Short mmCIF file of C-alpha atoms in Angstrom, two decimals:
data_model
loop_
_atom_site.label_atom_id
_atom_site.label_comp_id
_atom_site.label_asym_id
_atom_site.label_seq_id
_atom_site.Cartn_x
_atom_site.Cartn_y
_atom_site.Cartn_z
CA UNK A 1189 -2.63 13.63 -20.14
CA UNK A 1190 -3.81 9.58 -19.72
CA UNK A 1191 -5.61 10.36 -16.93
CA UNK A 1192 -7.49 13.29 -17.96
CA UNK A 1193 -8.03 12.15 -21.40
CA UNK A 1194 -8.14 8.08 -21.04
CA UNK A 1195 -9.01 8.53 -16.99
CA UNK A 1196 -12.13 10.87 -18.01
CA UNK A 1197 -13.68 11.34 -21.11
CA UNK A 1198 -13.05 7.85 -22.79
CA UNK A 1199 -13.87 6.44 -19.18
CA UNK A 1200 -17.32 8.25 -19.58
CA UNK A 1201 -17.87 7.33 -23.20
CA UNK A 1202 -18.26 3.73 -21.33
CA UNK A 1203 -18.86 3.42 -18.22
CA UNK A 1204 -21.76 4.73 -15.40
CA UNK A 1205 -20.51 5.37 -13.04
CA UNK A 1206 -17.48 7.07 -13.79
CA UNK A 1207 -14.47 9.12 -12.39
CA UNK A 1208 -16.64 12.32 -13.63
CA UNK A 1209 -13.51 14.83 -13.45
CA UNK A 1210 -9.66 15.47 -12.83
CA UNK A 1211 -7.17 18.04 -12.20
CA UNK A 1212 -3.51 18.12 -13.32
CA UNK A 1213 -0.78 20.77 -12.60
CA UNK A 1214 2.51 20.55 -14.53
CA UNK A 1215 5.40 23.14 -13.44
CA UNK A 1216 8.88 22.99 -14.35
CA UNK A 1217 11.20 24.26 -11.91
CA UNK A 1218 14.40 26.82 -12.22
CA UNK A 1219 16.23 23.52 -11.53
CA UNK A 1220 14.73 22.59 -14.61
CA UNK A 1221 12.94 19.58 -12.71
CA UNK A 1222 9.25 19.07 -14.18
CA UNK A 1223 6.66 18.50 -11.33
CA UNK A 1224 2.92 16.51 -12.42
CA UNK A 1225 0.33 17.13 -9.77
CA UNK A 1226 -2.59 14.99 -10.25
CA UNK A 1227 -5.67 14.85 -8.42
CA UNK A 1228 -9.23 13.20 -8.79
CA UNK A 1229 -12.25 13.88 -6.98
CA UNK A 1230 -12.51 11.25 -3.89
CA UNK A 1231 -16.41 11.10 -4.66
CA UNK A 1232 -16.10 10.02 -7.82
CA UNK A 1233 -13.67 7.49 -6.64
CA UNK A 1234 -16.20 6.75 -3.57
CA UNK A 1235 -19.05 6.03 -5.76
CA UNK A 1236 -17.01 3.93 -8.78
CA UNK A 1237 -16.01 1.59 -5.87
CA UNK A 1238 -19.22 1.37 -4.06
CA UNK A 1239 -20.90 0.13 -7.24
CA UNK A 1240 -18.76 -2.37 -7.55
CA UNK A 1241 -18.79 -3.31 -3.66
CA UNK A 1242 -22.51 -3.53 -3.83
CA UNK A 1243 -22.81 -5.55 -7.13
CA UNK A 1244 -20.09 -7.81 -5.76
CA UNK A 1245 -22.56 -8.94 -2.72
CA UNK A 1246 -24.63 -10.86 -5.66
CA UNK A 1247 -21.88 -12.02 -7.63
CA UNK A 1248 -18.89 -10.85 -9.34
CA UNK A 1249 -20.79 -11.26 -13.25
CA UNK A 1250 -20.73 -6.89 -13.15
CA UNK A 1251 -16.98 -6.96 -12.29
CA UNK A 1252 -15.91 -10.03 -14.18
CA UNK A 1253 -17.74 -8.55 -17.63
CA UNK A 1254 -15.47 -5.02 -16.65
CA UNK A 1255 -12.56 -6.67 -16.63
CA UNK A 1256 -12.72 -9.09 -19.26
CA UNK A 1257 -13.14 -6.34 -21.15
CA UNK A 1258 -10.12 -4.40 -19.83
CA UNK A 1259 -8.14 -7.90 -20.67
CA UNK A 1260 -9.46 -7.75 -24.23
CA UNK A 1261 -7.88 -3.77 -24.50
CA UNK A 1262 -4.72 -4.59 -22.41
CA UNK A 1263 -3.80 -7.54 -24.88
CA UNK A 1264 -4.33 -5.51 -28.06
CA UNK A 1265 -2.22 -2.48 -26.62
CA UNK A 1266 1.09 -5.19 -25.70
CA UNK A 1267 0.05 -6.52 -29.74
CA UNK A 1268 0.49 -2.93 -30.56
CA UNK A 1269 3.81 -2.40 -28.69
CA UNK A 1270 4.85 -6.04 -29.94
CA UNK A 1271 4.45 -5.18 -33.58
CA UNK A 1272 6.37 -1.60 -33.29
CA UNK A 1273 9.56 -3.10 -31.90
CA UNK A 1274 10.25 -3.75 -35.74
CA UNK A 1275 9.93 -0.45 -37.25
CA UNK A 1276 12.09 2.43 -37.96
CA UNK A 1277 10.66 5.14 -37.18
CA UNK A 1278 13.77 7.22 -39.22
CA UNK A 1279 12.16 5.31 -42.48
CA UNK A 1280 8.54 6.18 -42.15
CA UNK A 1281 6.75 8.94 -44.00
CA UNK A 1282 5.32 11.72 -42.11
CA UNK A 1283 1.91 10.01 -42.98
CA UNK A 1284 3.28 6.64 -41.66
CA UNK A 1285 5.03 8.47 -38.20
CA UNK A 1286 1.55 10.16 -37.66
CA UNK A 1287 -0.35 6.24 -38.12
CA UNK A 1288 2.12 4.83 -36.04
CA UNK A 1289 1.83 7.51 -33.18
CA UNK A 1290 -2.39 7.66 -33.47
CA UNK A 1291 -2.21 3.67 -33.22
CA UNK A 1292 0.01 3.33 -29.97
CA UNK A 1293 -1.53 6.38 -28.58
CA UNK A 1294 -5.30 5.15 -28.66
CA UNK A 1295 -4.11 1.41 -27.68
CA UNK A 1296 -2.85 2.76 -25.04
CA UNK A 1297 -6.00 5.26 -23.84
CA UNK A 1298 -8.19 1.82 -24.84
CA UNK A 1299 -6.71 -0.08 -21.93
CA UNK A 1300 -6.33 3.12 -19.50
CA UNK A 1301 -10.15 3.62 -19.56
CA UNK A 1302 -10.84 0.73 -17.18
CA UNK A 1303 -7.09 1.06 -15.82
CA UNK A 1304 -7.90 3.96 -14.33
CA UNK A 1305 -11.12 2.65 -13.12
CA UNK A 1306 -9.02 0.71 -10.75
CA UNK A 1307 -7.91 4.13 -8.69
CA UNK A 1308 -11.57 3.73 -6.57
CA UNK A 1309 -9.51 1.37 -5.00
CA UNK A 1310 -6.77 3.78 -3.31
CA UNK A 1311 -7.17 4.91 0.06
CA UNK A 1312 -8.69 8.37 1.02
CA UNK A 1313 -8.76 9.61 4.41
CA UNK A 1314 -7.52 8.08 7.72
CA UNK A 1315 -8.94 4.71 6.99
CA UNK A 1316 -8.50 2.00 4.89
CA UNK A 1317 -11.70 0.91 3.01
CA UNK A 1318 -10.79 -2.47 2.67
CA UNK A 1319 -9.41 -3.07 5.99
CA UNK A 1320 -12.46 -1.64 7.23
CA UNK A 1321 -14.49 -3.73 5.58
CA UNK A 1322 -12.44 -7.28 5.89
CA UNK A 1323 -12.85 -5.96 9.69
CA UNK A 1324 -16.96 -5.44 9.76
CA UNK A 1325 -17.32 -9.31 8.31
CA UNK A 1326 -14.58 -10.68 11.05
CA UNK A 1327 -16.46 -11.04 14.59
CA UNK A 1328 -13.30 -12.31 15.89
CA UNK A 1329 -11.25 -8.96 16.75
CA UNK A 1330 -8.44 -10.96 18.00
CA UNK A 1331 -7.99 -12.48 14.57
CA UNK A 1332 -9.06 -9.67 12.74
CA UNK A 1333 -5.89 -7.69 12.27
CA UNK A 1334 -3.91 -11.64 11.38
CA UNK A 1335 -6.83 -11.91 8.42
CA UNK A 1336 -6.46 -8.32 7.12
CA UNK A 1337 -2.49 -9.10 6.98
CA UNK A 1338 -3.33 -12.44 4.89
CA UNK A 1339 -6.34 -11.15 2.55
CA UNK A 1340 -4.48 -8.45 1.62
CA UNK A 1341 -1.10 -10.09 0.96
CA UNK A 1342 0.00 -10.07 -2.78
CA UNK A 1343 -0.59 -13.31 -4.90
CA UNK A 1344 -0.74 -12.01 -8.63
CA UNK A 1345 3.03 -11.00 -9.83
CA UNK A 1346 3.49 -7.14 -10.51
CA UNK A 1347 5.32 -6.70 -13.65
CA UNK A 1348 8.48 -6.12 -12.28
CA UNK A 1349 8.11 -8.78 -10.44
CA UNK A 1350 7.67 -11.18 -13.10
CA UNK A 1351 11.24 -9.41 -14.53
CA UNK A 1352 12.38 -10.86 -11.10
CA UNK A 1353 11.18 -14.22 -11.31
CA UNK A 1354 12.44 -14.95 -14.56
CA UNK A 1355 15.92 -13.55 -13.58
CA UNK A 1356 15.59 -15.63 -10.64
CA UNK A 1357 15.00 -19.29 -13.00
CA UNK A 1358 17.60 -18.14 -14.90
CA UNK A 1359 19.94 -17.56 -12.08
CA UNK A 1360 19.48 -21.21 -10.15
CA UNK A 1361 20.46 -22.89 -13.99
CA UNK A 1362 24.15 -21.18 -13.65
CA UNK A 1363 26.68 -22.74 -11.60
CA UNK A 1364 30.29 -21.42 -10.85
CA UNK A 1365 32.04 -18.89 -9.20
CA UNK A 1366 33.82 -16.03 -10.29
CA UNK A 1367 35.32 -13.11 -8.47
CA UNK A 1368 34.06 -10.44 -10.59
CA UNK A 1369 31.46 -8.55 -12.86
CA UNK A 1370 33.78 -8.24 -15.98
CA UNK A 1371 34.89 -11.96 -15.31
CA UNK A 1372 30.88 -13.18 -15.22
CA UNK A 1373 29.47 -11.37 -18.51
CA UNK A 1374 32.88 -12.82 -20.10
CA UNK A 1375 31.14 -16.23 -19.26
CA UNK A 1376 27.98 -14.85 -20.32
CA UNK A 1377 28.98 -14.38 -23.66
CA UNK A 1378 31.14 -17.25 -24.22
CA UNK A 1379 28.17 -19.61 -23.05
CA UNK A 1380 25.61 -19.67 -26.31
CA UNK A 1381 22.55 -20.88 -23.90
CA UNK A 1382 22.86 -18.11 -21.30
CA UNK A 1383 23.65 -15.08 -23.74
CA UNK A 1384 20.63 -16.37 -26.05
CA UNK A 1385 18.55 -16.67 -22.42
CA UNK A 1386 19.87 -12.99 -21.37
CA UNK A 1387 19.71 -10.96 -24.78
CA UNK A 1388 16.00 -12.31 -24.67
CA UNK A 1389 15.47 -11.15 -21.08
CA UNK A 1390 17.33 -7.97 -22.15
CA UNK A 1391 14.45 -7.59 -25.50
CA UNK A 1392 11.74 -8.28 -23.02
CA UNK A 1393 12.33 -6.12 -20.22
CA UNK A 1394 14.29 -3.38 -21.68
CA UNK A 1395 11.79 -0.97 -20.46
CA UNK A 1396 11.25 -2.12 -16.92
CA UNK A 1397 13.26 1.11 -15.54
CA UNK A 1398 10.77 3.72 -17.46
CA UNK A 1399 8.93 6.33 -15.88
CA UNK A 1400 7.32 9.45 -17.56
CA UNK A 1401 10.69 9.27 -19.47
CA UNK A 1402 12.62 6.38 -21.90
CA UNK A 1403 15.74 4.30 -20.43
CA UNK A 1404 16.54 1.35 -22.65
CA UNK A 1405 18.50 -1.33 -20.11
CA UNK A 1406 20.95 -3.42 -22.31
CA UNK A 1407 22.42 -6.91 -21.61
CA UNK A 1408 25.46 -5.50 -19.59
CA UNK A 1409 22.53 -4.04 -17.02
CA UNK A 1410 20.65 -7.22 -16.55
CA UNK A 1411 24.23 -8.96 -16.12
CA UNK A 1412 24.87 -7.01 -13.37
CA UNK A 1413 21.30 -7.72 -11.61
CA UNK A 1414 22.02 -11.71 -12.40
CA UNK A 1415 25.29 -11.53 -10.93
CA UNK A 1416 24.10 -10.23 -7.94
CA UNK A 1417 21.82 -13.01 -7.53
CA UNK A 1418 23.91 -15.80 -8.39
CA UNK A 1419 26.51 -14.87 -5.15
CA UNK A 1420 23.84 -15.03 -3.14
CA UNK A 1421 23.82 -17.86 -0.72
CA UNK A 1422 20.51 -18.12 -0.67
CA UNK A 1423 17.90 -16.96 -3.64
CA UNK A 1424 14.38 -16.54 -2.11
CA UNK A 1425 11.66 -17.37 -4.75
CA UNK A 1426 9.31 -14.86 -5.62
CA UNK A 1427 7.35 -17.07 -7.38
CA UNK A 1428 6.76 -19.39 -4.52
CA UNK A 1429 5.78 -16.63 -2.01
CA UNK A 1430 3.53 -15.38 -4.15
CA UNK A 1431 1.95 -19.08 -3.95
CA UNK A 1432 1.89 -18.96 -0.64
CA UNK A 1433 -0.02 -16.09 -0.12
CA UNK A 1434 -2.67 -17.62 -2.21
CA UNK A 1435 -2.82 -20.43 -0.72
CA UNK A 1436 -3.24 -18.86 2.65
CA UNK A 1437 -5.72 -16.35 1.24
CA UNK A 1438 -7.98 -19.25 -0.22
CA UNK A 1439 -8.01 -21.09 3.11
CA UNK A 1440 -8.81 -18.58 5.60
CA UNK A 1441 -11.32 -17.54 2.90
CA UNK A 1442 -13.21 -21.03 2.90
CA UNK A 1443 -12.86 -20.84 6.49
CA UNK A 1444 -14.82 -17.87 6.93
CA UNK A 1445 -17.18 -19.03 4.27
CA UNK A 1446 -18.83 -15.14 3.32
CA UNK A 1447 -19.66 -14.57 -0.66
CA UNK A 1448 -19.26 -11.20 -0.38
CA UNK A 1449 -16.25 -10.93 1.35
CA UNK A 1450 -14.62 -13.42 -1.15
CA UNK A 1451 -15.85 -11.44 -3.94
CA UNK A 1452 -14.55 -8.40 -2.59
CA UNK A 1453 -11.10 -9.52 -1.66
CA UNK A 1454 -10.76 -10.90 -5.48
CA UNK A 1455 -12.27 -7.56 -6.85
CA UNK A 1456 -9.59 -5.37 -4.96
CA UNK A 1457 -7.31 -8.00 -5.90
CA UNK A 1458 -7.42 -7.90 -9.67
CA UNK A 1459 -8.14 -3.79 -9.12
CA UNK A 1460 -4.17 -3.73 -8.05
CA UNK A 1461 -3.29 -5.87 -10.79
CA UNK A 1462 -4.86 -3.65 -13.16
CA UNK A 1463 -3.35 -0.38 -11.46
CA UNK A 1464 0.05 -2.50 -12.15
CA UNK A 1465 -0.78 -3.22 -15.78
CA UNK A 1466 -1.96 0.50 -16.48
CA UNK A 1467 1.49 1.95 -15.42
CA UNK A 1468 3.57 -1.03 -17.30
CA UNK A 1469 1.62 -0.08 -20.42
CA UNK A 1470 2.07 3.86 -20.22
CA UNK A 1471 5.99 3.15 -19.40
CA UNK A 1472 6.00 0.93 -22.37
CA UNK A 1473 4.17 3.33 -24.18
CA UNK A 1474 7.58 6.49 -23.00
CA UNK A 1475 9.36 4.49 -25.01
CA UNK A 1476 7.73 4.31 -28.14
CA UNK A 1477 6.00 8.30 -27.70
CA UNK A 1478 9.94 9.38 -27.31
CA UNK A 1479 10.98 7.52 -30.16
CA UNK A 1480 8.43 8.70 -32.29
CA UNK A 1481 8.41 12.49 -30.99
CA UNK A 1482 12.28 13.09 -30.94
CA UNK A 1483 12.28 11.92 -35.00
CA UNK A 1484 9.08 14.51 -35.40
CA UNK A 1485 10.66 17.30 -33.37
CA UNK A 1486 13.77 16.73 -35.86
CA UNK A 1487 11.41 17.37 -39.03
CA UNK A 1488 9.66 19.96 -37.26
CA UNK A 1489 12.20 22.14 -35.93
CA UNK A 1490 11.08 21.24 -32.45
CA UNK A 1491 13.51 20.00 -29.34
CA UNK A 1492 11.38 16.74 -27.40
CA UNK A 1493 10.43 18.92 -24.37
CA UNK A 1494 8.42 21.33 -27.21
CA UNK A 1495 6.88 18.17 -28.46
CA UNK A 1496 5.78 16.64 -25.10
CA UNK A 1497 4.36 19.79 -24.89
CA UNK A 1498 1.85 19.26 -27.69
CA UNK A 1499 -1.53 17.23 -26.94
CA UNK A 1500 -3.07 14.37 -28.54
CA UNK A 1501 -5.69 16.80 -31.01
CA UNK A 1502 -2.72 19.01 -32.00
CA UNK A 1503 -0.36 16.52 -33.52
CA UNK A 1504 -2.04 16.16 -36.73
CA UNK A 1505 -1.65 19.74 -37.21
CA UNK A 1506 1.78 20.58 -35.67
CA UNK A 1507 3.37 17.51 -37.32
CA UNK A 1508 1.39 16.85 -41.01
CA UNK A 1509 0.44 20.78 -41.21
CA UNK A 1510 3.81 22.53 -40.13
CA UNK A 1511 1.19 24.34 -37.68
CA UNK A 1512 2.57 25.60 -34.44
CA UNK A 1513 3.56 28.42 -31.97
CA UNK A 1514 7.18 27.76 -30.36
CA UNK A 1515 6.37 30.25 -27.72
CA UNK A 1516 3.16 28.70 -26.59
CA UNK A 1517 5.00 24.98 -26.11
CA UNK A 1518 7.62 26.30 -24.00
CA UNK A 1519 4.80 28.31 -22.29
CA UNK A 1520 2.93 25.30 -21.22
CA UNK A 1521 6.51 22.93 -20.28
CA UNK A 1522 7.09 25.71 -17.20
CA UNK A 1523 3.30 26.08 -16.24
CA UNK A 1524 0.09 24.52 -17.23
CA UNK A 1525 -3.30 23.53 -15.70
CA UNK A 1526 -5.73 20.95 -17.18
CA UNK A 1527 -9.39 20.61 -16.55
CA UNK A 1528 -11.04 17.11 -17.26
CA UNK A 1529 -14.30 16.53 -17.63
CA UNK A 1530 -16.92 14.08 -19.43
CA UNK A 1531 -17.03 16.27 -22.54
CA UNK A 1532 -13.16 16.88 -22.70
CA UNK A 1533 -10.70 19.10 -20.85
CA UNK A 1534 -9.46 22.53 -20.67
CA UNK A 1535 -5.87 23.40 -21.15
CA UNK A 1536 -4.58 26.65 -19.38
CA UNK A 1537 -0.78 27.14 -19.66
CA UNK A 1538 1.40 30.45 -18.55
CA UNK A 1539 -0.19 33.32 -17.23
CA UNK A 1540 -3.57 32.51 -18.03
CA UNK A 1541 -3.22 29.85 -15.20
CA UNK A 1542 -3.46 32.30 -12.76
CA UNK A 1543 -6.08 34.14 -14.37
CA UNK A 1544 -8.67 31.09 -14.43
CA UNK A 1545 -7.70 28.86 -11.63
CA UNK A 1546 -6.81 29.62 -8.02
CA UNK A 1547 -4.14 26.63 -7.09
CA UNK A 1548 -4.93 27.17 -2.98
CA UNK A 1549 -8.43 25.59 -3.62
CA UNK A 1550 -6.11 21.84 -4.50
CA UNK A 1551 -4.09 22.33 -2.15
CA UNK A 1552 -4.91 20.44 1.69
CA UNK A 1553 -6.16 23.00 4.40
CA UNK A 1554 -4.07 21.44 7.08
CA UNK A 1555 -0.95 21.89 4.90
CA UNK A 1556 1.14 23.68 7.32
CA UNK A 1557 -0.27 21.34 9.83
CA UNK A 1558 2.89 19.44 13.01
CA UNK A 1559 0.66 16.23 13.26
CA UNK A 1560 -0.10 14.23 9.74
CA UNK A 1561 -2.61 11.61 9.78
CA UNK A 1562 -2.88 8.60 7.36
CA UNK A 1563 -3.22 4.55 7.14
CA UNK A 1564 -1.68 2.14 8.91
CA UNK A 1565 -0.13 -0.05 6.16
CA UNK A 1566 3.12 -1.90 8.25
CA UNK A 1567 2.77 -1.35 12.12
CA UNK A 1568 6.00 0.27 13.96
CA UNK A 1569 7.30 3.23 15.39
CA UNK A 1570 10.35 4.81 14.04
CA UNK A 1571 12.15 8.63 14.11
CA UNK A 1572 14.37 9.95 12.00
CA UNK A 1573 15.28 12.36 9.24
CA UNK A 1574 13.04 13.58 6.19
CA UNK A 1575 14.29 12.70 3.19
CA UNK A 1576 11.78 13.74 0.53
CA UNK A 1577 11.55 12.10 -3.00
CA UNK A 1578 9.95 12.57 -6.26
CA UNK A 1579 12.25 10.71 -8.91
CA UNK A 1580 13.66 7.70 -7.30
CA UNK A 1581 15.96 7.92 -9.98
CA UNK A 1582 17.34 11.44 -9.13
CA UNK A 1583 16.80 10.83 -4.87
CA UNK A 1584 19.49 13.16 -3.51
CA UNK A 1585 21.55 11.62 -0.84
CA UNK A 1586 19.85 9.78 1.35
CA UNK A 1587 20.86 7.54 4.44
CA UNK A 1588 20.03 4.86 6.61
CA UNK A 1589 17.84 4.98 8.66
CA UNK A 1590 16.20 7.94 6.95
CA UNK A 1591 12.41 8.81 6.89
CA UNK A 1592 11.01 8.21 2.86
CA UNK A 1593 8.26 10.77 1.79
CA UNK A 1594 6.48 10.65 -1.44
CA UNK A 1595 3.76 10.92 -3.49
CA UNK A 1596 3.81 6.77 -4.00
CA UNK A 1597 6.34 4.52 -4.49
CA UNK A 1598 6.86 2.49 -7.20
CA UNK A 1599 9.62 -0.78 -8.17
CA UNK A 1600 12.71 1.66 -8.66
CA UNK A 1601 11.98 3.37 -5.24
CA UNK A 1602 12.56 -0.23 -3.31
CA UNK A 1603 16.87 0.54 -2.54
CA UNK A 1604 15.75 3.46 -1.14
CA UNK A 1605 12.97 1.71 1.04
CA UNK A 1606 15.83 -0.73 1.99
CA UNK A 1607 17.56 1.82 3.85
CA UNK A 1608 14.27 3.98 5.36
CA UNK A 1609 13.52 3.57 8.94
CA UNK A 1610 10.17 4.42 7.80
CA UNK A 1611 7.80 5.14 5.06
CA UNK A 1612 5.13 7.87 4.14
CA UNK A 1613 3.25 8.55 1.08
CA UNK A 1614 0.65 11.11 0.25
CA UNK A 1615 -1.20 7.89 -2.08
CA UNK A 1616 -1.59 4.77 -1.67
CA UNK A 1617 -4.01 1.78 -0.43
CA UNK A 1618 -3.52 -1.32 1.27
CA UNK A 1619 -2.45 -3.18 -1.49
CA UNK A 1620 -0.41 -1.07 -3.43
CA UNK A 1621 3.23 -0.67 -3.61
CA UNK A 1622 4.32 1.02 -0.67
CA UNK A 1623 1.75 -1.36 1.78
CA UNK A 1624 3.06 -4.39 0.64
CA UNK A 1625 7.14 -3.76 0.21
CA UNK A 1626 6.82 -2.19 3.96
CA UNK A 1627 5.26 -5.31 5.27
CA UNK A 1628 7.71 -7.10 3.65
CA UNK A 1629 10.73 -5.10 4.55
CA UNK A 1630 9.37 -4.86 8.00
CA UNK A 1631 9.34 -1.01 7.87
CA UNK A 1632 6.71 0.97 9.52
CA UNK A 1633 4.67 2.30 6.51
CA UNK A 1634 1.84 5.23 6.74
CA UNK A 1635 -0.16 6.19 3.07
CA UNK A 1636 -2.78 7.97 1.87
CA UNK A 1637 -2.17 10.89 4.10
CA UNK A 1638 -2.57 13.08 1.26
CA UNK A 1639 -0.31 15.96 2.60
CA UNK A 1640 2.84 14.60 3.49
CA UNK A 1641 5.02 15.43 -0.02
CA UNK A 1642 3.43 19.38 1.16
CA UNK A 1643 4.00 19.34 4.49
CA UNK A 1644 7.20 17.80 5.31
CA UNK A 1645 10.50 18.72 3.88
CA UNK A 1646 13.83 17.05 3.45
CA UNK A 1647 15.97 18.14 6.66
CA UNK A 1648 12.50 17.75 9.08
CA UNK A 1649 12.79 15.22 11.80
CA UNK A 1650 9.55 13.24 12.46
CA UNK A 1651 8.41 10.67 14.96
CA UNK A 1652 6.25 7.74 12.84
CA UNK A 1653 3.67 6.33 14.31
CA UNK A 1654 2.52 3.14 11.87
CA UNK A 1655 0.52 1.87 14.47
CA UNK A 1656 -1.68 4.57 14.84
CA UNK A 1657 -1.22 5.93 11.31
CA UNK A 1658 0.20 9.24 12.69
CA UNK A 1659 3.23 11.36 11.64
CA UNK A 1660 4.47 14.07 14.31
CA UNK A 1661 7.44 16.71 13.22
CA UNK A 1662 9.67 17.24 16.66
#
């Protein structure tokens, strides 16, 4: 619901223009696997980033007032999350659960009203805007592609890559050998300065894993990522690669010498770093909303799928009033619709779905379509088998050398990337996730082709095209 609630209404209580509407489909499965289907409308997107595009050929004051503002939001929701690591919620009175929930919950929509802002920056269609646009200010067409490659290269830290880089300091301060796991966390924990260094990593980053779900990582899990690094005979550093990049960026940029361009580069820029931040906070946020909804459930009389089940208005009265129809919950788990708009949304669950909304109007035309066509994020050609994922966490087997489709990748999805031959994604832009690890990997990397996750299936065999940004089933 962030996105239609947060991504929507707050977003319009705010800001002009807007993302003016959105669409979400949750189904659960026989499997008992929960699908979320979210769409917005690509105008709205179109139009949020154009205004920015055009005010950034003055100066970047309009953008640089949004996201100071965003800053001021984001820092008060990590205060909020900071504080509640103390509390037990088995302690609280129903009045305190509620306080606690309402504060995390709103901290959370505070910062996702300009997180979501950043979307207008994804890639719709069989073009990247950005490219396109680094391109039209680049007479040069030899060197055109080379700049693209080094103005969109990363150069602020995603948060799981700043859980990387401190691993990584921490890492180059140990020196020894030993021959295996149990043998290295015994050292671990008879060595006061690294077990105080790794239970803090462990209180920091316990989260990192989350999803749309809670997984607390313990001390034992970031061992076994440490000891990984520390047989390595060679630890690349994040940190200075990220540098790098801006270093390169800033040259070429003074090199060109073009405002706008500048302008716009740093806009999409700190756009990505805000799509980064948005996600951190609502997987931070799992943690605490499952906390906080298993120990209501338990008063209630309610399992935690019944209470994800209940919106933000509702939990006053299901939780303070006793108020509630069983029924309807599980109802809306297996099938619901939701509506956003700048007044609110609508909530359809169960049959009533079908009665108001027709789901072949979201779906693409060309969904049954042999050719796919999408961006070029990391050039190549590659064929090979479809392998397609939704939980990176639940992938099924998959091989090397296999083809990765999904909706977008995100940190936990990189082992799996390490084996693919190639990469599609229905989402994405050309500095998101999936872009950047493919370029980095080396893989060749199509996105934003909308239908992929539709129109391919796990068993398919495709021929990938990243140069071309084409996907062809033979």
């Amino acid at each position: 619901m962030q996105g239609t609630h947060a991504g929507v209404w707050l977003q319009n209580q705010r800001y002009s223009p807007a993302i003016r509407q959105s669409y979400l489909f949750i189904r659960t499965m026989p499997s008992e696997q929960t699908e979320l289907f979210h769409y917005w409308d690509l105008r709205d997107l179109a139009l949020v980033r154009d205004y920015f595009v055009r005010g950034c050929k003055r100066s970047l004051a309009i953008f640089r007032k949004f996201y100071r503002r965003w800053e001021r939001h984001a820092d008060a929701n990590l205060a909020a999350y900071a504080a509640a690591e103390a509390i037990d919620v088995r302690i609280l009175t129903d009045q305190q659960l509620y306080a606690l929930y309402h504060k995390l919950y709103w901290a959370n929509m505070d910062q996702a009203a300009e997180g979501y802002m950043a979307d207008c920056c994804l890639t719709a269609g069989t073009e990247d805007w950005l490219s396109q646009f680094i391109s039209r200010h680049i007479a040069d067409a030899a060197r055109r592609q080379k700049a693209i490659t080094i103005l969109t290269a990363p150069t602020i830290p995603s948060y799981t890559n700043e859980e990387e880089i401190a691993l990584q300091r921490l890492a180059r301060k140990i020196r020894g050998q030993w021959r295996t796991f149990p043998d290295f966390f015994r050292f671990l924990q008879r060595t006061p300065r690294f077990w105080k260094a790794l239970k803090r990593h462990a209180r920091l980053y316990y989260w990192v894993e989350n999803n749309y779900y809670a997984k607390v990582l313990t001390e034992r899990y970031f061992a076994s990522k440490l000891f990984r690094l520390v047989r390595q005979p060679f630890m690349g550093d994040l940190a200075t690669v990220l540098k790098k990049n801006r270093i390169e960026k800033n040259k070429l940029l003074h090199r060109l010498h073009n405002p706008w361009l500048s302008h716009v580069v740093y806009f999409s820029e700190q756009m990505t770093h805000m799509q980064d931040y948005r996600k951190m906070c609502l997987i931070r946020f799992s943690h605490f909303l499952r906390l906080i909804f298993s120990e209501m459930g338990k008063r209630v009389g309610l399992d935690l799928n019944e209470m994800y089940s209940v919106v933000e208005p509702e939990v006053a009265k299901v939780f303070l009033d006793r108020n509630f129809d069983p029924q309807e919950l599980r109802s809306r788990r297996l099938r619901t619709f939701v509506y956003g708009t700048r007044r609110g949304y609508v909530l359809y669950h169960g049959r009533t779905v079908s009665r108001f909304v027709h789901e072949k109007d979201f779906e693409p035309r060309n969904s049954a379509a042999d050719l796919i066509a999408g961006v070029a994020a990391s050039p190549g050609i590659a064929r090979g088998v479809v392998r397609l994922v939704r939980n990176a966490h639940q992938p099924g087997p998959f091989n090397k050398g296999d083809i990765l489709v999904t909706n977008n990748t995100t940190p936990e999805f990189v082992p799996l990337m390490k084996k693919a031959a190639a990469i599609i994604t229905d989402q994405g832009g050309i500095t998101t996730h999936a872009a950047i690890v493919s370029r980095e990997l080396g893989i060749p990397c199509v996105i934003g082709t909308m239908i992929a996750t539709r129109v391919l299936k796990t068993g398919d065999r495709v021929e990938v095209d990243a140069t071309k940004g084409i996907v062809k089933k033979i």
